[in-house]
Coordinates of C-alpha atoms and ligand atoms in Angstrom, one line a residue:
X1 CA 0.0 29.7 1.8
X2 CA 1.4 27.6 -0.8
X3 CA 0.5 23.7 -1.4
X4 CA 3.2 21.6 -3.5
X5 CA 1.7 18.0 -4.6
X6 CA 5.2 16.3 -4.7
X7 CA 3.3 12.8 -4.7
X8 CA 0.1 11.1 -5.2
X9 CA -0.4 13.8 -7.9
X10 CA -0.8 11.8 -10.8
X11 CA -1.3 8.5 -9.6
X12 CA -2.5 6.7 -6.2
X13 CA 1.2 5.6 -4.3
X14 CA 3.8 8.4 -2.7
X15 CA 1.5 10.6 -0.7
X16 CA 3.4 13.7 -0.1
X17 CA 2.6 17.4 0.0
X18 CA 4.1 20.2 1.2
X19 CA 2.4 23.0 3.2
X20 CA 4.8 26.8 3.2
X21 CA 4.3 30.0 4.5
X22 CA 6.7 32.8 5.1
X23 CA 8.0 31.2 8.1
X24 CA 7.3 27.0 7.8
X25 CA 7.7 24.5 5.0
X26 CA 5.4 21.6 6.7
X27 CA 5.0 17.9 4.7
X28 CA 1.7 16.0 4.8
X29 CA 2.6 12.2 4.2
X30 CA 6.2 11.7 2.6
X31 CA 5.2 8.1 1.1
X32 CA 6.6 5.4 -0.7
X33 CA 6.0 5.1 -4.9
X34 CA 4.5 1.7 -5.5
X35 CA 4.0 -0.1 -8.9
X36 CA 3.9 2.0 -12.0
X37 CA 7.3 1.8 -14.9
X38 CA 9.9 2.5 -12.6
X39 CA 9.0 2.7 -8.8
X40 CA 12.8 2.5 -7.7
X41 CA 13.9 5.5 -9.6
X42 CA 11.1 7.3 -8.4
X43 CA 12.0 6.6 -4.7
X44 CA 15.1 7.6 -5.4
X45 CA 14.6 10.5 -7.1
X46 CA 15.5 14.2 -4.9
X47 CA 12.6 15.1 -3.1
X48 CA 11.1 18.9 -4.7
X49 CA 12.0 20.3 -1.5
X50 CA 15.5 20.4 0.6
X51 CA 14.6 18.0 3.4
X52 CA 16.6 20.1 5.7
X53 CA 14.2 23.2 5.3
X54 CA 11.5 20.8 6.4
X55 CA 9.9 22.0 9.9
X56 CA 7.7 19.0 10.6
X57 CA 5.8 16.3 9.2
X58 CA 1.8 15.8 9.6
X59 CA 1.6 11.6 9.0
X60 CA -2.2 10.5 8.3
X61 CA -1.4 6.9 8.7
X62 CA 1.0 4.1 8.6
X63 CA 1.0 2.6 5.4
X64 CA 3.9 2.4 3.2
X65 CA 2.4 4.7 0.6
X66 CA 2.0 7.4 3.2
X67 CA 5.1 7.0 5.4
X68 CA 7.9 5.2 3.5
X69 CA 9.9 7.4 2.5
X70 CA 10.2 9.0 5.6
X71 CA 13.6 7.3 6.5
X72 CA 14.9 9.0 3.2
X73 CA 13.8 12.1 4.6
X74 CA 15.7 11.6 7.9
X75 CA 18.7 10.5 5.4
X76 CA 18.7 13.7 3.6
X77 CA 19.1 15.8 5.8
X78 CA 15.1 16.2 7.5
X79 CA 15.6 17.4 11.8
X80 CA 12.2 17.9 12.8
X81 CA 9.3 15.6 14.3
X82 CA 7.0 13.5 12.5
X83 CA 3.3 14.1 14.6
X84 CA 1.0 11.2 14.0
X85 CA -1.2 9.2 16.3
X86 CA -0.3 6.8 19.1
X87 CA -1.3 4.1 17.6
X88 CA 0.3 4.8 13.6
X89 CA 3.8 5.3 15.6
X90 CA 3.6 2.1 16.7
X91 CA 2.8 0.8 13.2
X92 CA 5.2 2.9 11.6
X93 CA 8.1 1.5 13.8
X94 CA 7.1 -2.2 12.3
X95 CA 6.5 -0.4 8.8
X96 CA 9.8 1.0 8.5
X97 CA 11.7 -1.8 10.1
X98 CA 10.1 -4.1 7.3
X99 CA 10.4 -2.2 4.6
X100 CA 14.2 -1.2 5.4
X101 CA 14.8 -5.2 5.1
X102 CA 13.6 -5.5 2.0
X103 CA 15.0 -2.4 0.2
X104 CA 18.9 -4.1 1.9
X105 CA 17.4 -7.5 0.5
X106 CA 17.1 -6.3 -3.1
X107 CA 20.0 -4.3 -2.6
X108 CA 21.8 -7.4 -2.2
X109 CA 20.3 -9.5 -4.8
X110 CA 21.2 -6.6 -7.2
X111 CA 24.7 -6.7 -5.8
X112 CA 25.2 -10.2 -6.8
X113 CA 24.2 -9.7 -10.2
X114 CA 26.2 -6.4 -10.3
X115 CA 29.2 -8.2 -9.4
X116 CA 28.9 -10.5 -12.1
X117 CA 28.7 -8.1 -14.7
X118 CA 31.3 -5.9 -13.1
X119 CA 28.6 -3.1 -12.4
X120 CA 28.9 -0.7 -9.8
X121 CA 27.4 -1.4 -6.2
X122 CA 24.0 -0.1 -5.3
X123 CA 22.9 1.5 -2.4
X124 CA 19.4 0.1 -1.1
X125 CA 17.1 2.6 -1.1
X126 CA 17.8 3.0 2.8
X127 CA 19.2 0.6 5.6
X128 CA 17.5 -0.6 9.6
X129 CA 19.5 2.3 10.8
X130 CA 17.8 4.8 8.6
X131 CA 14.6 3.2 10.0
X132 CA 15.7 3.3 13.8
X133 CA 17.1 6.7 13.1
X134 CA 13.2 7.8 11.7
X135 CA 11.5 6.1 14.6
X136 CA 13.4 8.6 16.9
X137 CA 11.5 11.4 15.1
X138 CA 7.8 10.3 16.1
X139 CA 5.8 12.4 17.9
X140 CA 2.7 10.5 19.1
X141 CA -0.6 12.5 19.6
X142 CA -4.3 11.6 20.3
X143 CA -7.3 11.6 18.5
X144 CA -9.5 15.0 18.7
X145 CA -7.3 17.0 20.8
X146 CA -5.3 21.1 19.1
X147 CA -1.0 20.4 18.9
X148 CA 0.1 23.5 18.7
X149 CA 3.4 23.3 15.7
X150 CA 4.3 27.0 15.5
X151 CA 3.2 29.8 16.4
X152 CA 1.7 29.9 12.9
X153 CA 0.1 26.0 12.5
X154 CA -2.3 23.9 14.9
X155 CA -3.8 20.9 14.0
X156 CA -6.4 18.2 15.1
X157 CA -5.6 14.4 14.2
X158 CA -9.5 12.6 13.7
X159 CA -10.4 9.3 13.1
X160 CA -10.2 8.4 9.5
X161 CA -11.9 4.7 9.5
X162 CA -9.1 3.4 7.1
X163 CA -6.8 1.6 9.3
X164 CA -5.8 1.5 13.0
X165 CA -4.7 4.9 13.9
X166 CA -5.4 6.3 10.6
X167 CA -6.1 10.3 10.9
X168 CA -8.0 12.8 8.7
X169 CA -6.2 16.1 9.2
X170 CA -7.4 19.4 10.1
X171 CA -4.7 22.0 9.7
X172 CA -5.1 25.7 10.8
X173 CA -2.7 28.2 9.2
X174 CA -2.1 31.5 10.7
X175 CA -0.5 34.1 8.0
X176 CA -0.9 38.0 9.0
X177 CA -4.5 38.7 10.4
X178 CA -6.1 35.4 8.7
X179 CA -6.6 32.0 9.4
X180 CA -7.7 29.1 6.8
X181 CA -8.4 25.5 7.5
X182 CA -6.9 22.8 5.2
X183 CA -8.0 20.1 5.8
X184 CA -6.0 16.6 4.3
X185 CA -8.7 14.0 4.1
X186 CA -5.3 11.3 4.5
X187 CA -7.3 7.8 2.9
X188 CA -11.2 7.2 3.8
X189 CA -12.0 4.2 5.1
X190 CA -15.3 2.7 4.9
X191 CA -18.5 2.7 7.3
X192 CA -19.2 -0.2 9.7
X193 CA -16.0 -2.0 9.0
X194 CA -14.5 -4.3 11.9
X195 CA -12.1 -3.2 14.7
X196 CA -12.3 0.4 13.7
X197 CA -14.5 3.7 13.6
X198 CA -16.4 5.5 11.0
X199 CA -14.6 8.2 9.3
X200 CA -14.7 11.9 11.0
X201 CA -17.4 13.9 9.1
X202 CA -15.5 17.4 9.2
X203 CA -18.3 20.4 8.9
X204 CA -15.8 23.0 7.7
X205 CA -12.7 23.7 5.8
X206 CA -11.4 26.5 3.0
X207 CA -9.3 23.8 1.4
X208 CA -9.9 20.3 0.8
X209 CA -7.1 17.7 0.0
X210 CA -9.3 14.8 -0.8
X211 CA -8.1 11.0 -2.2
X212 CA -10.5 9.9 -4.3
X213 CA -8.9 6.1 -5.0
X214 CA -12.3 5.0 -5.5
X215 CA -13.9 8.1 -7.3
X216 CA -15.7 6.0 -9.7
X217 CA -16.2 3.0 -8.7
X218 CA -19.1 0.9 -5.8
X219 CA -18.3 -1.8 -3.9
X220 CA -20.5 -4.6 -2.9
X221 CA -21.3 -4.5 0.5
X222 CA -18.5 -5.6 3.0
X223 CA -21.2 -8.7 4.1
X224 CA -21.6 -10.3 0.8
X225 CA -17.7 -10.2 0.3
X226 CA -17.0 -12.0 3.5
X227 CA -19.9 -14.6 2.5
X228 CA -18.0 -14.9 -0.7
X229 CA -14.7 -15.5 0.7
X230 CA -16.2 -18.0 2.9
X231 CA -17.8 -20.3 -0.2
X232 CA -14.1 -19.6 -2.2
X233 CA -12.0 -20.7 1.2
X234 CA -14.4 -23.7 1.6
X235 CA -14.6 -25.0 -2.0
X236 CA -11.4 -24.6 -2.8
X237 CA -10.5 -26.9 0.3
X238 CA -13.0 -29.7 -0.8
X239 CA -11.3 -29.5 -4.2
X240 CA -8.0 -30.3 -2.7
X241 CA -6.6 -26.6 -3.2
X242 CA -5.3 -23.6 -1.1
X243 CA -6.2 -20.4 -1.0
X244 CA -3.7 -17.3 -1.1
X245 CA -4.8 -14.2 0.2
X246 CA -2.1 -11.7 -0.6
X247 CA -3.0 -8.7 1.9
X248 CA -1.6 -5.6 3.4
X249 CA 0.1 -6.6 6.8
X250 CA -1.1 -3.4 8.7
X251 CA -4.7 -3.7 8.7
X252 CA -6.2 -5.9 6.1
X253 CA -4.8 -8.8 7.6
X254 CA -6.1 -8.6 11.0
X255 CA -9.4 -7.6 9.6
X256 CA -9.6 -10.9 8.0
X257 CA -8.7 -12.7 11.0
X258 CA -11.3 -10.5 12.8
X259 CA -13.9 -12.4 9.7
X260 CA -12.5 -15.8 10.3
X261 CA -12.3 -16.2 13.8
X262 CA -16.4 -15.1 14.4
X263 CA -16.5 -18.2 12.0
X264 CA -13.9 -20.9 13.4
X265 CA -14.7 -19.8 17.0
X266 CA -18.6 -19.3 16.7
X267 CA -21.8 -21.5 15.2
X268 CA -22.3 -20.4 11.6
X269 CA -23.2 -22.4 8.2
X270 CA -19.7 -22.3 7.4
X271 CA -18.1 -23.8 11.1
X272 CA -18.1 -27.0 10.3
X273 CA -16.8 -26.8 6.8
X274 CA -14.2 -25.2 7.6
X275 CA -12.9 -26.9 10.7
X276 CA -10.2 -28.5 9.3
X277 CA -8.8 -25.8 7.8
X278 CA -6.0 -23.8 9.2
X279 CA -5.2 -20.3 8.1
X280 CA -1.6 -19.5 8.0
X281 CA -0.4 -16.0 8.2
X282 CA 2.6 -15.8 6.8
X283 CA 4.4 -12.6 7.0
X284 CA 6.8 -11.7 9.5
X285 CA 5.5 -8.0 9.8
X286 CA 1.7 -9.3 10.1
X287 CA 3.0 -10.7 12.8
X288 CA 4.4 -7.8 14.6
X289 CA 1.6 -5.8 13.6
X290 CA -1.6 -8.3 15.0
X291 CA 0.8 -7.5 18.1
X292 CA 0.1 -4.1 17.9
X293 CA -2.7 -4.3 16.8
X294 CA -3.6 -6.3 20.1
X295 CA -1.8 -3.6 22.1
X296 CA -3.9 -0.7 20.8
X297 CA -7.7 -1.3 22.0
X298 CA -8.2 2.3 23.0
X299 CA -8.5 2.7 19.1
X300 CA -11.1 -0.2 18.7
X301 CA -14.5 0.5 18.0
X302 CA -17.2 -0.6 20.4
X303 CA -18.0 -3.5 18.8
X304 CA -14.3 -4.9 19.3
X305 CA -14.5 -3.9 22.6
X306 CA -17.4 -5.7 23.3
X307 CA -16.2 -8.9 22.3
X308 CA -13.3 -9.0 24.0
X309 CA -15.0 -8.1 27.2
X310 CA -17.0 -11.4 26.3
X311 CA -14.1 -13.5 26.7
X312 CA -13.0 -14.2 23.2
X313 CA -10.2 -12.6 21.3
X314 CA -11.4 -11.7 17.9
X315 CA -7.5 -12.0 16.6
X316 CA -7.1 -15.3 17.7
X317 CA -8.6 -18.7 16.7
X318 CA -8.3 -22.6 17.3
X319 CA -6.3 -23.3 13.4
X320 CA -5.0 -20.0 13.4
X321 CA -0.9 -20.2 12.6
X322 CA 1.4 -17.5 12.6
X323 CA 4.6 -17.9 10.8
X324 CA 7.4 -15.8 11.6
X325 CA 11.0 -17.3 10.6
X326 CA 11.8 -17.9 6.3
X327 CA 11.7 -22.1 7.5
X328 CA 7.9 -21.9 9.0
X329 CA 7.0 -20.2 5.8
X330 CA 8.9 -22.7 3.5
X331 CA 7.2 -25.3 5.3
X332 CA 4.0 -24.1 3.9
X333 CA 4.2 -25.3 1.0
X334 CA 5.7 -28.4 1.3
X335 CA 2.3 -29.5 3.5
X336 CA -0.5 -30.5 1.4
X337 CA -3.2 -29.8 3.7
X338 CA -5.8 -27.7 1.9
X339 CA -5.4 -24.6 4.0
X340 CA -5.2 -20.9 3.7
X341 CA -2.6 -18.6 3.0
X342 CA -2.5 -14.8 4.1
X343 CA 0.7 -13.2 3.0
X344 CA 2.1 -9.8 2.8
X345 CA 2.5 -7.2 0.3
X346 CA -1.0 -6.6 -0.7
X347 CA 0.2 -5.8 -4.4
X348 CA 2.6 -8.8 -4.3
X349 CA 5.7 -6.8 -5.4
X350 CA 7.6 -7.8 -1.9
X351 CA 7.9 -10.2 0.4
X352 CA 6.9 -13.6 0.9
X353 CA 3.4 -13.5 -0.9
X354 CA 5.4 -14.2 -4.5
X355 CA 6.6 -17.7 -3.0
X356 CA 3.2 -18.3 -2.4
X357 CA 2.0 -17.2 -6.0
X358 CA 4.8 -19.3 -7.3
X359 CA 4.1 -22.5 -5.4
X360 CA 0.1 -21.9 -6.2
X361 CA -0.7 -20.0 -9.6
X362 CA -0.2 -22.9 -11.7
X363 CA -2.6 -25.6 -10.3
X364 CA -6.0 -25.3 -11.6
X365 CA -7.2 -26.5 -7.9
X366 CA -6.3 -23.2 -5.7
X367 CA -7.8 -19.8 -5.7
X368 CA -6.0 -16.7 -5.5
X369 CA -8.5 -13.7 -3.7
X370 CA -7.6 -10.3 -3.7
X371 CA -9.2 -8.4 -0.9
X372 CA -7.1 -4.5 -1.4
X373 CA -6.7 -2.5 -4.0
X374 CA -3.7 -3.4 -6.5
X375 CA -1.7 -0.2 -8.0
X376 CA -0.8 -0.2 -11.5
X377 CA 2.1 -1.9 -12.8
X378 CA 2.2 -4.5 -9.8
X379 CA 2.0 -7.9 -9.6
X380 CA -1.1 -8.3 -8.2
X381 CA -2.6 -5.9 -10.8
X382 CA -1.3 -7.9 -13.9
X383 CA -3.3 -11.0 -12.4
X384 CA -6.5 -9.0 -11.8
X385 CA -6.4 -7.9 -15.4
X386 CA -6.2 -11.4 -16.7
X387 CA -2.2 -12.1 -17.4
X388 CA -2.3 -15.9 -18.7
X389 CA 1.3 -16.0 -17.3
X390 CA 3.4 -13.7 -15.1
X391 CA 7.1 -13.8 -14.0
X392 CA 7.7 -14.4 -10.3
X393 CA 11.6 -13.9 -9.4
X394 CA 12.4 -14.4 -12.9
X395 CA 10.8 -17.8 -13.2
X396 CA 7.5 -17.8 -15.9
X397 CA 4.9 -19.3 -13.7
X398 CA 1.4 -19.5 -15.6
X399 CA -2.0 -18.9 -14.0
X400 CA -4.4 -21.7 -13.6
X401 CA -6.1 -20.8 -10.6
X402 CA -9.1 -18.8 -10.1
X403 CA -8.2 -15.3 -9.8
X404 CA -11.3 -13.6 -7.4
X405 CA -11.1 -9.9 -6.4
X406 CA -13.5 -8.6 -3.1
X407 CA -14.0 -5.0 -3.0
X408 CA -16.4 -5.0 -0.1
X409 CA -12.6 -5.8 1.9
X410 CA -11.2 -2.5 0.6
X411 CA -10.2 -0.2 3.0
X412 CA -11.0 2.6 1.4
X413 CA -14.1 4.4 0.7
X414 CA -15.9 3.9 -2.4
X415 CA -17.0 6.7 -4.9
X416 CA -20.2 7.1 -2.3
X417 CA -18.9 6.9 0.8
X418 CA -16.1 9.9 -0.3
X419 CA -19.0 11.8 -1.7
X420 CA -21.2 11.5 1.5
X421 CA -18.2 12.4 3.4
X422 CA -17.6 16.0 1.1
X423 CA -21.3 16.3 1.7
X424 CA -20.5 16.5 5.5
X425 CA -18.9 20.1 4.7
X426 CA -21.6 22.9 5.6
X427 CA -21.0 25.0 3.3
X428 CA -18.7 24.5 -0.2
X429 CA -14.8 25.0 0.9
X430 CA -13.2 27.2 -1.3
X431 CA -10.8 24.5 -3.1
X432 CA -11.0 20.9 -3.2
X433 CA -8.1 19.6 -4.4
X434 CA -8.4 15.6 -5.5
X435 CA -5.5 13.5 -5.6
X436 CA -4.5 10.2 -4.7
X437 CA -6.4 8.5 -7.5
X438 CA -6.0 7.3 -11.4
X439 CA -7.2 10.0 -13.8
X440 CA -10.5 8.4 -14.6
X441 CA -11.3 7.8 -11.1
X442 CA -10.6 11.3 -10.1
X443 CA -12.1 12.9 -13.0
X444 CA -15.0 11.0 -12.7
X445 CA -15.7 11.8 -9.2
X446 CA -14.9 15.9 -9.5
X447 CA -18.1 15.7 -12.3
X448 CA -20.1 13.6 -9.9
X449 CA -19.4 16.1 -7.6
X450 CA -20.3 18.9 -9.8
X451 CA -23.3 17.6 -10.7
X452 CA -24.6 16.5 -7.2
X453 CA -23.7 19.3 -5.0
X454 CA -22.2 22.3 -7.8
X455 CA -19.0 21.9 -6.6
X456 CA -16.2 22.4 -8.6
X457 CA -12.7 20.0 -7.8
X458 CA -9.8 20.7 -8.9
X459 CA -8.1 17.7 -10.4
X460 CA -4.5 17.2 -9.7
X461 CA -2.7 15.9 -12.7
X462 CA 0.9 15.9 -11.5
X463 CA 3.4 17.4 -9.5
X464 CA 2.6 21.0 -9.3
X465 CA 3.0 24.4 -6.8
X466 CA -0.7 26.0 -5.9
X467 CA -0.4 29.4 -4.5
X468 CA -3.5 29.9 -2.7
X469 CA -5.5 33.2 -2.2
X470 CA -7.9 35.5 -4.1
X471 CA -6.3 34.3 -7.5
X472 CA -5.7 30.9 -6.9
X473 CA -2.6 29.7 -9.9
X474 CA -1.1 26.3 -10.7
X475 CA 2.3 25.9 -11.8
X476 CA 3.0 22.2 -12.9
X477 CA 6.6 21.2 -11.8
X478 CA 8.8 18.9 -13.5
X479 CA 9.6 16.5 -11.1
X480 CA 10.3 12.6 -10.2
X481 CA 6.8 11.7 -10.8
X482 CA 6.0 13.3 -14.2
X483 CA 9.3 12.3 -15.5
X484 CA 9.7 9.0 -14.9
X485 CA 6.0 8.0 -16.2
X486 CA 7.4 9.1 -19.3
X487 CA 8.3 6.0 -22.0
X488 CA 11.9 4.3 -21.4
X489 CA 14.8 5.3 -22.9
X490 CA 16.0 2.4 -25.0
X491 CA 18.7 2.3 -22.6
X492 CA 16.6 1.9 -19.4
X493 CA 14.6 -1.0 -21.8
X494 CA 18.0 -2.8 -23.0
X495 CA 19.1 -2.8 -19.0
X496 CA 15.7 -4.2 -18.1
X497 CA 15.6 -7.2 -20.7
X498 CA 19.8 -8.4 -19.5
X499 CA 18.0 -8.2 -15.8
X500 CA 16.0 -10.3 -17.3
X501 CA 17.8 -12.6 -18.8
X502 CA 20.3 -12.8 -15.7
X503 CA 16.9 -13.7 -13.5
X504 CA 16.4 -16.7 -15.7
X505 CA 20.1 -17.6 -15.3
X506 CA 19.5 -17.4 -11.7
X507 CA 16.9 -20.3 -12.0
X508 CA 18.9 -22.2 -14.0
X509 CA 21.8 -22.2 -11.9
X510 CA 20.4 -23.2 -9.1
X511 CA 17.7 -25.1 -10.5
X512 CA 21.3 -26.9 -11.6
X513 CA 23.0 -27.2 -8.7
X514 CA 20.1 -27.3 -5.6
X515 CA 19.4 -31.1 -5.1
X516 CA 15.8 -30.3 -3.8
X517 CA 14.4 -28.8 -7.1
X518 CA 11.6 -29.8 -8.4
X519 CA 12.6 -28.8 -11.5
X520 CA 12.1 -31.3 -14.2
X521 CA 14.7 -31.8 -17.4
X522 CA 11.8 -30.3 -19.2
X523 CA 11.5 -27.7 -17.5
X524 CA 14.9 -26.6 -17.6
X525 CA 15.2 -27.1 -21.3
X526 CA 12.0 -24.5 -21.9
X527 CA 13.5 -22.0 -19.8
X528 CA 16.8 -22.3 -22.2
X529 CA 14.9 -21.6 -24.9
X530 CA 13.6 -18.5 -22.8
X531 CA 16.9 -17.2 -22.6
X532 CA 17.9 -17.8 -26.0
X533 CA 14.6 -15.9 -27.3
X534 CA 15.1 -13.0 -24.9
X535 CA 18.9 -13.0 -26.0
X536 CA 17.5 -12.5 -29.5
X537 CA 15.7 -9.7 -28.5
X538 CA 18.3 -8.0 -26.7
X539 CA 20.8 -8.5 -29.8
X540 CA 17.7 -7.0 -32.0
X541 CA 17.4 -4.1 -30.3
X542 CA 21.7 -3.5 -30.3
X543 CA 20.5 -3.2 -33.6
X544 CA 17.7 -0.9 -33.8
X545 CA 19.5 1.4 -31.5
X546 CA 23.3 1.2 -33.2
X547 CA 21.0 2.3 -36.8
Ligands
LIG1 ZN1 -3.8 3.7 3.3

């Protein structure tokens, strides 16, 4: 048997690895790159494998990290089914849908800049009929029960705690006269979290793909962070401010709502402050998905179950607004209500979340809370690190308000939770393979291991081929991932700065020509003076290169 790590190999985005034998090339995960220098080219990049050659897909869960690049798969050439369970097919089908709008959306947006400077079209990464065309591949399957794939594979689908319908994977592969287990830990939620179930404890396995996003790090229990978001949500309201919780639309969003509404609907200290209120979701696909969501109680834990046998549903509440169409959202903002704002993506490098950083960063009286964890190179991780001012659809917007970040919200388990569920393993698999992690955290966690239990980990570094058996050997690949973390070509640099110089004409334009700007003269002249500097430093750098 032969493992390729085409993804999530050096960093934590683009889940994707590729199980062969003799007979059957199967993919676990075939996910979208996320943050980092150059995400795009990444995505775009060929796959290490012919999609055509592809037998089936194993999906452990719904988000975009883990399934979106699946409709690129389809695209190229992929024929097979994708297995996952009932409940991540149905997330998937929003996933995919959402994401395929917003690759034709920037698509577009490029496409008017490229016809200005007589470039060539782009292609968006794929289009809704890619997505449709994906959807038709699903195979849904339930928890704990053996799908047979081929006469060589079978494989169990557990619950992984992480998200709705999230699945840790146990994989049985038939070569000759032997069998191994594999099994793909997919991400590990946390214990005791809302809606959901604990993760699977699997007792046995001869190889172990295990994320370790967390591998070094503790969060503070999931109690004190929802105590904490309470006191932010209610003092920033009795200051007059609003505050934006940029969150993942499949899961951490309804998870939230699960927090608020045992507040807004029940007797607690915090009822009565925050009566007045309301908590917007804005995000058409956190729409959809609190649909599903609602649709999917045979995946609830029994505390969810409980409560809505009691009458109440916990994803619903008196103040509660959902905002589907681009005027609902706009409105928003033009309100001044204090009031709370939960927006989608998580890492705000999409969707409607970046209106609401724009419209909020800057005043002093709002609070931004980050409740997931934010990838580097993203938005939302340049404001956790401290940025004084960021760029938000090429406008400069600086950062005023309190910037708070809430592990105990994370979906994820933290570096104990992923080593008490390695412990659960009753005797040491052969290989543990960690990915889906920075290098710290993964290195950190592999000597944790070590040192608690003698284990050794094997550390995956990049995108490399693992032949497994008596001499297990490693051949690093040169692929996508490893090449495009490499530095910029002065090229790819020069084409990034006259993007963004064209983004700031884009403001001025229409901050020129729209009537209802808000804009000032001033304002306008400073982002002038913007261009002319970043002119400067594109003519500069004509320079350094034509030496
Ligand atoms: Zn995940």
């Amino acid at each position: 048997m032969k493992i390729t790590f085409c993804g999530a190999a050096s960093g934590v985005t683009g889940s994707c690895h590729l199980i062969e034998t003799d007979k059957y090339k199967v993919l676990l995960d075939c996910g979208q790159f996320q943050g980092g220098n150059d995400p795009d080219k990444m995505n775009r990049a060929p796959f290490p494998f012919n999609p055509a050659e592809i037998d089936c897909v194993i999906l452990s869960h719904a988000h975009v990290d883990h399934c979106g690049r699946l409709p690129l798969l389809v695209k190229r050439g992929f024929k097979g089914l994708i297995y996952c369970t009932d409940a991540t097919a149905d997330l998937v089908d929003v996933m995919l849908k959402d994401c395929a709008h917003i690759h034709e959306q920037d698509a577009e947006r490029d496409n008017r800049k490229n016809a200005r400077a007589g470039r060539p079209v782009t292609e968006p990464l794929y289009d809704t009929n890619d997505a449709l065309d994906t959807i038709k591949h699903l195979e849904p399957v339930i928890y704990d029960t053996l799908v047979i794939l081929n006469e060589q594979m079978k494989v169990v689908f557990n619950d992984a705690g992480h998200i709705l319908g999230s699945a840790i994977i146990e994989l049985w592969v038939t070569e000759g006269e032997s069998t191994s287990k594999l099994v793909f830990s997919g991400d590990i939620g946390t214990k005791d979290r809302p809606i959901i179930n604990d993760p699977t404890i699997i007792k046995k396995a001869d190889y172990v793909i295990m994320e370790a996003t967390y591998g070094n790090r503790l969060h503070e229990p999931a109690s004190e962070s929802v105590d904490r978001l309470l006191n932010i949500i209610a003092e920033t309201a009795e200051r007059g401010g609003n505050t934006v919780i940029p969150s993942f639309a499949v899961g951490r969003t309804q998870e939230l709502l699960y927090q608020l509404n045992k507040v807004y609907d029940g007797h607690t200290p915090f009822t009565e402050r925050l009566r007045n209120v309301p908590v917007y979701v804005d995000s058409p696909m956190s729409v959809t998905a609190t649909e599903v969501f609602r649709a999917n109680a045979q995946a609830y834990n029994e505390e969810m179950k409980d409560y809505i046998l009691s009458g109440d549903h916990p994803l619903d509440f008196k103040g509660l607004v959902f905002s589907k169409t681009s005027d609902e959202s706009k409105q928003i903002n033009v309100d001044t209500t204090p009031k709370v704002i939960i927006s989608a993506s998580g890492m705000c490098d999409a969707g409607r979340i970046r209106h609401h950083l724009k419209h909020n960063l800057w005043n002093a009286k709002n609070s931004i809370v980050f409740v997931g964890y934010q990838a580097e190179g993203t938005l939302g991780r340049l404001l956790l690190d401290g940025a004084t001012e960021v760029k938000i659809m090429g406008e400069p917007i600086v950062v005023n308000a309190q910037i708070h970040n809430l592990e105990g919200f994370s979906g994820h388990a933290d570096r104990d939770g992923l080593f008490e569920w390695l412990s659960g393993f009753q005797q040491k698999p052969q290989k543990i393979f960690l990915v889906h992690g920075e290098e710290e955290s993964k290195v950190e966690f592999a000597e944790f291991v070590k040192s608690r239990l003698g284990w050794d980990c094997t550390v995956i570094h990049n995108v490399c081929e693992v032949e497994l058996g008596e001499n297990t050997t490693i051949t690093s690949l040169s692929t996508a991932e490893e090449e495009f973390a490499d530095k910029d070509s002065v090229q790819e640099i020069r084409s990034r700065l006259k993007n963004a110089l064209e983004d700031v004409s884009d403001v001025i334009e229409n901050a020129e020509t729209a009537t209802d700007t808000k804009l000032t003269s001033e304002e306008i002249v400073q982002l002038k003076n913007r261009i002319a500097a970043l002119e400067k430093e594109i003519i500069n750098l004509g320079a350094t290169v034509s030496k």
